[in-house]
CSV table of C-alpha atoms and ligand atoms in Angstrom, one decimal:
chain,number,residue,atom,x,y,z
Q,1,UNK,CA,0.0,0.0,0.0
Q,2,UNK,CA,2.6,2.3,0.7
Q,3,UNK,CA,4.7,1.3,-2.0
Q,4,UNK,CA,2.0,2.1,-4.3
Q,5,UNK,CA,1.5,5.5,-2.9
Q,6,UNK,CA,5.1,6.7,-3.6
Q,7,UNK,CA,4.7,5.2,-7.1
Q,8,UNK,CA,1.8,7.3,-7.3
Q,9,UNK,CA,3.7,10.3,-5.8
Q,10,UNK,CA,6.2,9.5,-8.4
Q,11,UNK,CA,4.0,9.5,-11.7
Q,12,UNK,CA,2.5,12.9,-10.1
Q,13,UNK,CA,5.2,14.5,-10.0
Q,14,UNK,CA,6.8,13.2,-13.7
Q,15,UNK,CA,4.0,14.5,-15.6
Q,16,UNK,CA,4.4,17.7,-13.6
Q,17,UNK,CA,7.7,17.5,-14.9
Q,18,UNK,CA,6.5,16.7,-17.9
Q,19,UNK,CA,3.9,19.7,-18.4
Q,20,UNK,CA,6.5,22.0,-17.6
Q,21,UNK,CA,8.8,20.5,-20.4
Q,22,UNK,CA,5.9,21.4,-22.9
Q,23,UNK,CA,6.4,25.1,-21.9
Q,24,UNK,CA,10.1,25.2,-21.4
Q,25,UNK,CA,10.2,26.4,-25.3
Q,26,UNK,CA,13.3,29.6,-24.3
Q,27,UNK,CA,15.6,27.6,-22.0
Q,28,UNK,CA,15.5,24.4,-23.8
Q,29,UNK,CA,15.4,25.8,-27.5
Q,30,UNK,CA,17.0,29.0,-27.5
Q,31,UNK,CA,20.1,30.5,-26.4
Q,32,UNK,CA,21.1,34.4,-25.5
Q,33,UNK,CA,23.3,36.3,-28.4
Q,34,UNK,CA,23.6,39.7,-27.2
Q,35,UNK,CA,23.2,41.4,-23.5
Q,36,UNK,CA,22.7,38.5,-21.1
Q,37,UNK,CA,22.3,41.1,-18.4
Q,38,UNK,CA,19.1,42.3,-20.2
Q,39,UNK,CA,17.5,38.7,-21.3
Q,40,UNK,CA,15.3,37.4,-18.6
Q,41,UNK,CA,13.3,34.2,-19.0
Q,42,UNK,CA,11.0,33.1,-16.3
Q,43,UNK,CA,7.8,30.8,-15.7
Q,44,UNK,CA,9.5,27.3,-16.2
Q,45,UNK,CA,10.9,28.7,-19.8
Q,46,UNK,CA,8.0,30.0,-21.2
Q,47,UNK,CA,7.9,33.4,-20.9
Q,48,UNK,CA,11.2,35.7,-22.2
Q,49,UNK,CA,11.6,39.4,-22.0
Q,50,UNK,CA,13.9,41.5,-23.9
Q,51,UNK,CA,15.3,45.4,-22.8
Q,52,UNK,CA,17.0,48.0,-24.5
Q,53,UNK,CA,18.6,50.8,-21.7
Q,54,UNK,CA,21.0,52.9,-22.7
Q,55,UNK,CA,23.8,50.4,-22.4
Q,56,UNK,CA,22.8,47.6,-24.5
Q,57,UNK,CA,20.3,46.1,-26.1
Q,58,UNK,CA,19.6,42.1,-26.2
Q,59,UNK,CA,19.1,38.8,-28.8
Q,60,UNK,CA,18.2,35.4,-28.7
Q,61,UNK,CA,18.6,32.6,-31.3
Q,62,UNK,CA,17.5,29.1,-31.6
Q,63,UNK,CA,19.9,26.5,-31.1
Q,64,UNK,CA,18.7,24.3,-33.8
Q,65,UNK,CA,18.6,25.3,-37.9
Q,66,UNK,CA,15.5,24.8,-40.0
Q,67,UNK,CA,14.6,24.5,-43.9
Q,68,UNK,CA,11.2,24.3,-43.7
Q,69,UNK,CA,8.2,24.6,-41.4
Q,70,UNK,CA,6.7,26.9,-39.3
Q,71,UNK,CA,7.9,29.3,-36.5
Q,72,UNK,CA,4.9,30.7,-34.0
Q,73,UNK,CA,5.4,33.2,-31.6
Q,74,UNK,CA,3.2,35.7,-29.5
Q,75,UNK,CA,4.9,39.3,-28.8
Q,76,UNK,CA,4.1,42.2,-26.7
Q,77,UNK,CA,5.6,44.7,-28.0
Q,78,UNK,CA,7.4,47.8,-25.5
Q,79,UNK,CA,4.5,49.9,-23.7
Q,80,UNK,CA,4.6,53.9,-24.1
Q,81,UNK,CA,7.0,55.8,-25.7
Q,82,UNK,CA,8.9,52.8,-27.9
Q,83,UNK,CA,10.1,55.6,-30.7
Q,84,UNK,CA,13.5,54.7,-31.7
Q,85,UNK,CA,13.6,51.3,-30.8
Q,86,UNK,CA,12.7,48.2,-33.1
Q,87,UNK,CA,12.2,45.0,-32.1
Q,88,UNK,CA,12.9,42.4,-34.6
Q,89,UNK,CA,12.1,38.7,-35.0
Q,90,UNK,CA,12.8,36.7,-38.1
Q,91,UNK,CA,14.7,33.5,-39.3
Q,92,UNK,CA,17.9,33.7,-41.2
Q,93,UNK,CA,20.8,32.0,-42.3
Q,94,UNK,CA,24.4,33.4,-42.4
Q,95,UNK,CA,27.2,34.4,-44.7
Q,96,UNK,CA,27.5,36.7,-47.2
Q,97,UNK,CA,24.7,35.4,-49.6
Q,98,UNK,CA,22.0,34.2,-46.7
Q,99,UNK,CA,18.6,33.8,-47.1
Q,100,UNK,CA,16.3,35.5,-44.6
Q,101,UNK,CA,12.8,36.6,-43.4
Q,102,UNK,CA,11.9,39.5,-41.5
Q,103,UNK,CA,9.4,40.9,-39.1
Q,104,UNK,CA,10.8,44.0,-37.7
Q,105,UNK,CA,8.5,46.3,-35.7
Q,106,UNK,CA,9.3,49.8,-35.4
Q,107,UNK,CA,8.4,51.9,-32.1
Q,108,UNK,CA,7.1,55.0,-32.2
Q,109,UNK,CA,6.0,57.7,-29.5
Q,110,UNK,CA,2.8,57.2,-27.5
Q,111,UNK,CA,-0.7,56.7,-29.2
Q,112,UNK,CA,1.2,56.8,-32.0
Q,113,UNK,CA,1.3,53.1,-34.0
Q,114,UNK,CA,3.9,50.8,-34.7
Q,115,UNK,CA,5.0,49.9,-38.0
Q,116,UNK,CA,5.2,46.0,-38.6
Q,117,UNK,CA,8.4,46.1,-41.3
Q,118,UNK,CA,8.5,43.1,-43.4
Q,119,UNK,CA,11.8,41.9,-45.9
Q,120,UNK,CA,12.8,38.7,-47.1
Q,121,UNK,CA,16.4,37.7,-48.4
Q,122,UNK,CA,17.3,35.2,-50.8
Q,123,UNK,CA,21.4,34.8,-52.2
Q,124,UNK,CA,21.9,37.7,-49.9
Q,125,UNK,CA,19.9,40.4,-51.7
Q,126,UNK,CA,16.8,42.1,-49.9
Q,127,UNK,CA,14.9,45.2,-51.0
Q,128,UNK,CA,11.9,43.6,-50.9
Q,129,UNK,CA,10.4,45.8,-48.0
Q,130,UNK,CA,6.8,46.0,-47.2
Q,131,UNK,CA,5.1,47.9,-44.2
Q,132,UNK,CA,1.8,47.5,-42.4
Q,133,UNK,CA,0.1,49.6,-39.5
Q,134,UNK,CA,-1.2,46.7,-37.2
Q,135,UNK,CA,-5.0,47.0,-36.7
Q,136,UNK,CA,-4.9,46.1,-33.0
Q,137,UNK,CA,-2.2,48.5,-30.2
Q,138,UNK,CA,0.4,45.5,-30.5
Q,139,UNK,CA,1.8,46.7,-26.9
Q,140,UNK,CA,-1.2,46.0,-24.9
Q,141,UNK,CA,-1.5,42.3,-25.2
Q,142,UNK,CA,0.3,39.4,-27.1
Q,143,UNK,CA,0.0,38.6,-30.6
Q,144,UNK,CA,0.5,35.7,-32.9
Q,145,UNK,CA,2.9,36.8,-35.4
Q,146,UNK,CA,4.1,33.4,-37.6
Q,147,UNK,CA,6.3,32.8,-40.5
Q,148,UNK,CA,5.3,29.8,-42.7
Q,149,UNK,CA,7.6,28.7,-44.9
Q,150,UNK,CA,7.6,25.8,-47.7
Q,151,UNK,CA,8.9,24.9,-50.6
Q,152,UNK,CA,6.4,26.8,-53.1
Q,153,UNK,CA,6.1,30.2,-50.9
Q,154,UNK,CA,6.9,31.8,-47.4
Q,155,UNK,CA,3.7,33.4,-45.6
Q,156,UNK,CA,3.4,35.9,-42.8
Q,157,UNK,CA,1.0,35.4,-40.5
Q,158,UNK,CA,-0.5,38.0,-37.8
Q,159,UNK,CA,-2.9,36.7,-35.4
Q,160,UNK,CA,-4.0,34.2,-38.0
Q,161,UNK,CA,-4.1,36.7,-40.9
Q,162,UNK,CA,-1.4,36.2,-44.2
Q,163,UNK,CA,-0.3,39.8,-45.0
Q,164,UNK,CA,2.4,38.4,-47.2
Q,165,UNK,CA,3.5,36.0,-49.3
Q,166,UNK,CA,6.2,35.3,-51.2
Q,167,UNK,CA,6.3,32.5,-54.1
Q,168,UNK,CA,8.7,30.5,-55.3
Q,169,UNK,CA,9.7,31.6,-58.5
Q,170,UNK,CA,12.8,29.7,-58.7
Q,171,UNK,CA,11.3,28.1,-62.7
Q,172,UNK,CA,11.7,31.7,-63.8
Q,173,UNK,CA,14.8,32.7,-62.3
Q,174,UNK,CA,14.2,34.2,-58.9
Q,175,UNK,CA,15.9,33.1,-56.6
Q,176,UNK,CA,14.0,31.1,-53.2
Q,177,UNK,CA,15.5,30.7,-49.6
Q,178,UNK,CA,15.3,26.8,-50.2
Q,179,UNK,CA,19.0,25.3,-50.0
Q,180,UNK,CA,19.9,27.3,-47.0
Q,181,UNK,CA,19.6,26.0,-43.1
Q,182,UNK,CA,18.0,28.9,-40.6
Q,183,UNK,CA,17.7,30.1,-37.4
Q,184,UNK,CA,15.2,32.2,-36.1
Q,185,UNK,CA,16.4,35.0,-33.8
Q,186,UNK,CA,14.7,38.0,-31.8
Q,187,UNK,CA,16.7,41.1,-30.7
Q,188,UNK,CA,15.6,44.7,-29.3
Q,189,UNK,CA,17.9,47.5,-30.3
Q,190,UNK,CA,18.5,51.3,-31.1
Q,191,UNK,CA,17.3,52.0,-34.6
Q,192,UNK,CA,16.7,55.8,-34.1
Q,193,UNK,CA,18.7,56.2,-37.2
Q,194,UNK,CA,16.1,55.4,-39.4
Q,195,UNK,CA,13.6,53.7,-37.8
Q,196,UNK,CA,10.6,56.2,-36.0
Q,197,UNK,CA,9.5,58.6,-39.1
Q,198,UNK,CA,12.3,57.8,-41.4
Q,199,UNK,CA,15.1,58.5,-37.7
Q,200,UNK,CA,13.3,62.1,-37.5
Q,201,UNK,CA,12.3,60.7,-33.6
Q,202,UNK,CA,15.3,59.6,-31.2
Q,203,UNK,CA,14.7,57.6,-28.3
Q,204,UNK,CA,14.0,59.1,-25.1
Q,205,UNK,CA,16.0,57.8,-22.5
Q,206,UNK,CA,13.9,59.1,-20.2
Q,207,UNK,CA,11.7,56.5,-21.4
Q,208,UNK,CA,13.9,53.5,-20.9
Q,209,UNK,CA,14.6,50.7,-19.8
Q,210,UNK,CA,12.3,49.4,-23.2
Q,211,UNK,CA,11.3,45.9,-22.8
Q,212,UNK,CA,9.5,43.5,-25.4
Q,213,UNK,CA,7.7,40.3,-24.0
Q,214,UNK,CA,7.5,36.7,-25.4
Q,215,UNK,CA,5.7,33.8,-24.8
Q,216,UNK,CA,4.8,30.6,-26.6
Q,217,UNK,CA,7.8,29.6,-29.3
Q,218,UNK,CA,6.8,27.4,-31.3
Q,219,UNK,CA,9.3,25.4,-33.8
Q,220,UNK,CA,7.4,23.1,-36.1
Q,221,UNK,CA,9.8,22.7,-38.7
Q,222,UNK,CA,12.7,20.5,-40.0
Q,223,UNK,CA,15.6,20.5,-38.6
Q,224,UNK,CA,18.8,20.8,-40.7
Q,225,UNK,CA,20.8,17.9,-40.3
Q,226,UNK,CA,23.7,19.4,-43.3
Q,227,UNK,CA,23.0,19.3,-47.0
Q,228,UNK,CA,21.0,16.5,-47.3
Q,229,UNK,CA,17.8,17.8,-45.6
Q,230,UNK,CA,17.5,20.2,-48.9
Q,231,UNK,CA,15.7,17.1,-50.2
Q,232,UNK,CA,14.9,15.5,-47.3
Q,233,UNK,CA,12.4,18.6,-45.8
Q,234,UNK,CA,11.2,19.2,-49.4
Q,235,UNK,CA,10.0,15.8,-49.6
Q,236,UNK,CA,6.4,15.5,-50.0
Q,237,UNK,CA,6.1,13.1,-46.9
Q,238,UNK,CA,3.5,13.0,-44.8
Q,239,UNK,CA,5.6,13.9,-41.9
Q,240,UNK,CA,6.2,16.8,-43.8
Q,241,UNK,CA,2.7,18.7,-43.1
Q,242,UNK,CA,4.2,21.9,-44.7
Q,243,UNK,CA,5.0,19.9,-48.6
Q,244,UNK,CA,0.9,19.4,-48.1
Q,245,UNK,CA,-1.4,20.8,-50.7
Q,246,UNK,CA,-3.3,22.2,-47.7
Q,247,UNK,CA,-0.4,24.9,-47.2
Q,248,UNK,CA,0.7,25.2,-50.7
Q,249,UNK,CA,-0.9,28.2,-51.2
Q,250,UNK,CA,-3.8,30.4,-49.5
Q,251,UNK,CA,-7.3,30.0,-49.7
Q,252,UNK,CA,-10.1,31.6,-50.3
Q,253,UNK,CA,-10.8,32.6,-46.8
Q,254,UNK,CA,-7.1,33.8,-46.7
Q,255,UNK,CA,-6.7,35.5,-49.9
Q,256,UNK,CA,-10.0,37.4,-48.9
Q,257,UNK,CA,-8.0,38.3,-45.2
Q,258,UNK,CA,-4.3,39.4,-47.1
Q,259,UNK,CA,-6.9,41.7,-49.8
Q,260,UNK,CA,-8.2,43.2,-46.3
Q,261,UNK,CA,-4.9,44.0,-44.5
Q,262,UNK,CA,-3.1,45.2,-47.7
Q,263,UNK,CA,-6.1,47.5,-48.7
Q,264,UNK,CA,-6.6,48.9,-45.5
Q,265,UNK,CA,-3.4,48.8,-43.3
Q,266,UNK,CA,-0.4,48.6,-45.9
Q,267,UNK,CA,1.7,51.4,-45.9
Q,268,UNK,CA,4.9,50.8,-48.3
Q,269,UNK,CA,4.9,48.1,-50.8
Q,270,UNK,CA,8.1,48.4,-52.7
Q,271,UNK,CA,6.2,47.2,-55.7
Q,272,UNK,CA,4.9,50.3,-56.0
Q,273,UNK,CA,8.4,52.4,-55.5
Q,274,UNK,CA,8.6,52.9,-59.5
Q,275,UNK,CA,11.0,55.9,-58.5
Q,276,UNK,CA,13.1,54.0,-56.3
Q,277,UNK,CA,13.9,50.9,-58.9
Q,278,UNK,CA,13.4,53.9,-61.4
Q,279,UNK,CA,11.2,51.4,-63.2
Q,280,UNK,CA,12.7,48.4,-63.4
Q,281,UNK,CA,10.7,46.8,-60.9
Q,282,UNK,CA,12.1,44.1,-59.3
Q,283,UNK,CA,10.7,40.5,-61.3
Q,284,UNK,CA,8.4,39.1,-58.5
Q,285,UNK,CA,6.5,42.2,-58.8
Q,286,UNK,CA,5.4,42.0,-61.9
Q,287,UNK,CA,4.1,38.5,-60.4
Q,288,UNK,CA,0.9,37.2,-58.9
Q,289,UNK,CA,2.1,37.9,-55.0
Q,290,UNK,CA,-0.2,35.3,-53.4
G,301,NAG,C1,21.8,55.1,-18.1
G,301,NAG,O1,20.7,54.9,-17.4
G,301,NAG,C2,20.9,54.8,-16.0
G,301,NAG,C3,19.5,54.4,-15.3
G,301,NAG,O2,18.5,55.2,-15.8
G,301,NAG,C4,21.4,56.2,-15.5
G,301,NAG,O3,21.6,56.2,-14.1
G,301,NAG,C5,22.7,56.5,-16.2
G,301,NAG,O4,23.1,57.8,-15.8
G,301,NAG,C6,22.5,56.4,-17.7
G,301,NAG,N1,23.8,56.5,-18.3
G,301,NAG,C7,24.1,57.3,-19.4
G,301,NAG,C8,25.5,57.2,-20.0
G,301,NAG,O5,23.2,58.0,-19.9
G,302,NAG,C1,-0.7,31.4,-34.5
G,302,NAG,O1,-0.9,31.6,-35.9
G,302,NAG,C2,-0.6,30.4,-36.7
G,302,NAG,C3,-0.8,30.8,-38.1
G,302,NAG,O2,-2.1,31.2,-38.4
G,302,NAG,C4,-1.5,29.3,-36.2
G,302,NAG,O3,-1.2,28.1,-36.9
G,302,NAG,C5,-1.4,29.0,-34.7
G,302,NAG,O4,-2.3,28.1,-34.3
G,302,NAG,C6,-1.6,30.3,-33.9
G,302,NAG,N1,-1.2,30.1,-32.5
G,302,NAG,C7,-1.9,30.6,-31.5
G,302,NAG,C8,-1.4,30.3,-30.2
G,302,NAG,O5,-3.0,31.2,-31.7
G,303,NAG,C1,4.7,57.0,-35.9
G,303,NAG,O1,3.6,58.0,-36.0
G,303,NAG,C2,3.7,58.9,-37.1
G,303,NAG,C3,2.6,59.9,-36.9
G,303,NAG,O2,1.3,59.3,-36.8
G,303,NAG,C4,3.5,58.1,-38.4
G,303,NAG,O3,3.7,59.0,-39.5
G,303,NAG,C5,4.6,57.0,-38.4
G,303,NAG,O4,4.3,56.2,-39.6
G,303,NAG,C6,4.5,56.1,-37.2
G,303,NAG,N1,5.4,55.0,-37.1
G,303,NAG,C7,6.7,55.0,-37.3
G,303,NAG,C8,7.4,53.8,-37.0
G,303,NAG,O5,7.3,56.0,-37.6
C-alpha cells in the first residue's frame, strides 16, 4: 500500500515534470546572443523578455537550424514611448549570400502606432520591403505573429491573418530561400537612425529601460541535419505537413483576409516604389504575389 503510494507520488510528479517541459520552449530551444544582463526568461521557460537601456540592447537565437516549417510566436511589444527602438524577430541564415525573413517592428512615440516592417532575403539580396500599421495597439496584449515557410512560398501570418506571401519563382529565375539552413532570432535595439519617421524621432532615454515580451515559441519545422535535408524537408512526406497541398498556397478565406490587410493597413509596398527601382521593378512584382 505504501509502496503504491510513492509510485503514485512518483508518476505525479513526472507529468508535472513533464507539463513544464511542454512550456520550457526559451531555455530548452534557445540561447542568448547579445546582453545577457538584459534577457530574462522566467515561468519554467515559457515566458522571455527582452530590454533595451542605454547600455545595451539584447538577442536570442534558436539553437537548432530549420529549412522548412513553421515558427509561431506571441509578442508584446514595448508599452509607451517605444520611438527609436525596433524589435525584430525573423529567421535567417548566415554568410555573405544568406537567405532571410523579416518581421521587424518599429516603435514609435505614445498613441502613435507601430510599424510592422517586413523583408525577405534570398542569395543575400533584400529590398523587398513592405510595411503594415497593425490594426490592434500591439503593446497591450500578445499577438501571434508566424512565418510559414515551404517549398512553393513563405507566408506571414499576424494573429491568424497572411499579409504576405512570397512564391517561389525559382522556374523563372528568382531566386527562393530553399537550399539554405536557418535560425530564427529575436533582438531589441536602437534603430533611431532610421527607424521612427524615417530616424526624424530619437529615443527618449527618459523613457527606458524598453522591454519586449515573449511567450509561446513554437518550432514546427525541420531540422537541418547538413545538406542532405534540402531534399529531405522538401519531400512530399506525410511527416512533412508543410509539402501538403493544404499549405501550398492560401485560400479563399485567406486570400480574402491578405486583400483586407493590404487595402486597408499597408503602408509601403516596394512594388509600388517605380522611382526607387526607377522602373525596373524588381521581377516578382510583376508577379501574382499570393
Ligand atoms: C543610463 O541609465 C541609468 C539608469 O536610468 C542612469 O543612471 C545613467 O546615468 C545612464 N547613463 C548614461 C550614460 O546616460
Ligand atoms: C498562430 O498563428 C498560426 C498561423 O495562423 C496558427 O497556426 C497558430 O495556431 C496560432 N497560434 C496561436 C497560439 O494562436
Ligand atoms: C509614428 O507616428 C507617425 C505619426 O502618426 C507616423 O507617421 C509613423 O508612420 C508612425 N510610425 C513610425 C514607426 O514612424
Amino acid at each position: 500500500m505504501k509502496n503504491f503510494k510513492l509510485l503514485f507520488l512518483v508518476l505525479m510528479s513526472l507529468s508535472a515534470l513533464d507539463q513544464s517541459l511542454v512550456g520550457a520552449n526559451f531555455y530548452k530551444s534557445t540561447v542568448c546572443n547579445w546582453g545577457p544582463q538584459n534577457t530574462a526568461i522566467w515561468g519554467n521557460g515559457f515566458n522571455l523578455a527582452l530590454k533595451l537601456d542605454n547600455i545595451s540592447g539584447s538577442g536570442i537565437q534558436t539553437k537548432k537550424q530549420f529549412l522548412f516549417g513553421s515558427i509561431e510566436l506571441l509578442i508584446k511589444l514595448v508599452p509607451g514611448n517605444s520611438a527609436g527602438t525596433v524589435t525584430a524577430y525573423y529567421m535567417s541564415a548566415t554568410g555573405e549570400k544568406h537567405d532571410e525573413t523579416d518581421f521587424e517592428f518599429l516603435g514609435n512615440v505614445s498613441g502613435q502606432p507601430y510599424i510592422i516592417h517586413t523583408n525577405v532575403y534570398t542569395q543575400g539580396v533584400g529590398n523587398r520591403e513592405q510595411q503594415f500599421y497593425p490594426w490592434f495597439d500591439p503593446t497591450a496584449d500578445f499577438h501571434n505573429y508566424t512565418i510559414h515557410w515551404n517549398p512553393t512560398h513563405i507566408v506571414w501570418f499576424v494573429d491568424g491573418l497572411p499579409i504576405r506571401v512570397f512564391r517561389n519563382y525559382e522556374s523563372i529565375g528568382i531566386a527562393y530561400p530553399n537550399k539554405q539552413a536557418m535560425r530564427a532570432y529575436s533582438s531589441i535595439w536602437n534603430a533611431d537612425n532610421w527607424a521612427t519617421r524615417g530616424g526624424l524621432v530619437k529615443i527618449d532615454w527618459n523613457s527606458a529601460p524598453f522591454v519586449a515580451r515573449y511567450k509561446t515559441l513554437k518550432l514546427r519545422a525541420c531540422k537541418w541535419a547538413g545538406p542532405s535535408s534540402i531534399n529531405k524537408c522538401a519531400a512530399n512526406t506525410a511527416a512533412n505537413w508543410w509539402t501538403s497541398p493544404l499549405y501550398g498556397r492560401l485560400n479563399f478565406a485567406q486570400m480574402g483576409q491578405m486583400a483586407w490587410v493590404k487595402n486597408n493597413y499597408m503602408i509601403y509596398d516596394y512594388c509600388k516604389d517605380t522611382k526607387r527601382f526607377k522602373g525596373l521593378m524588381p521581377p516578382e512584382c510583376l508577379l501574382p504575389q499570393y
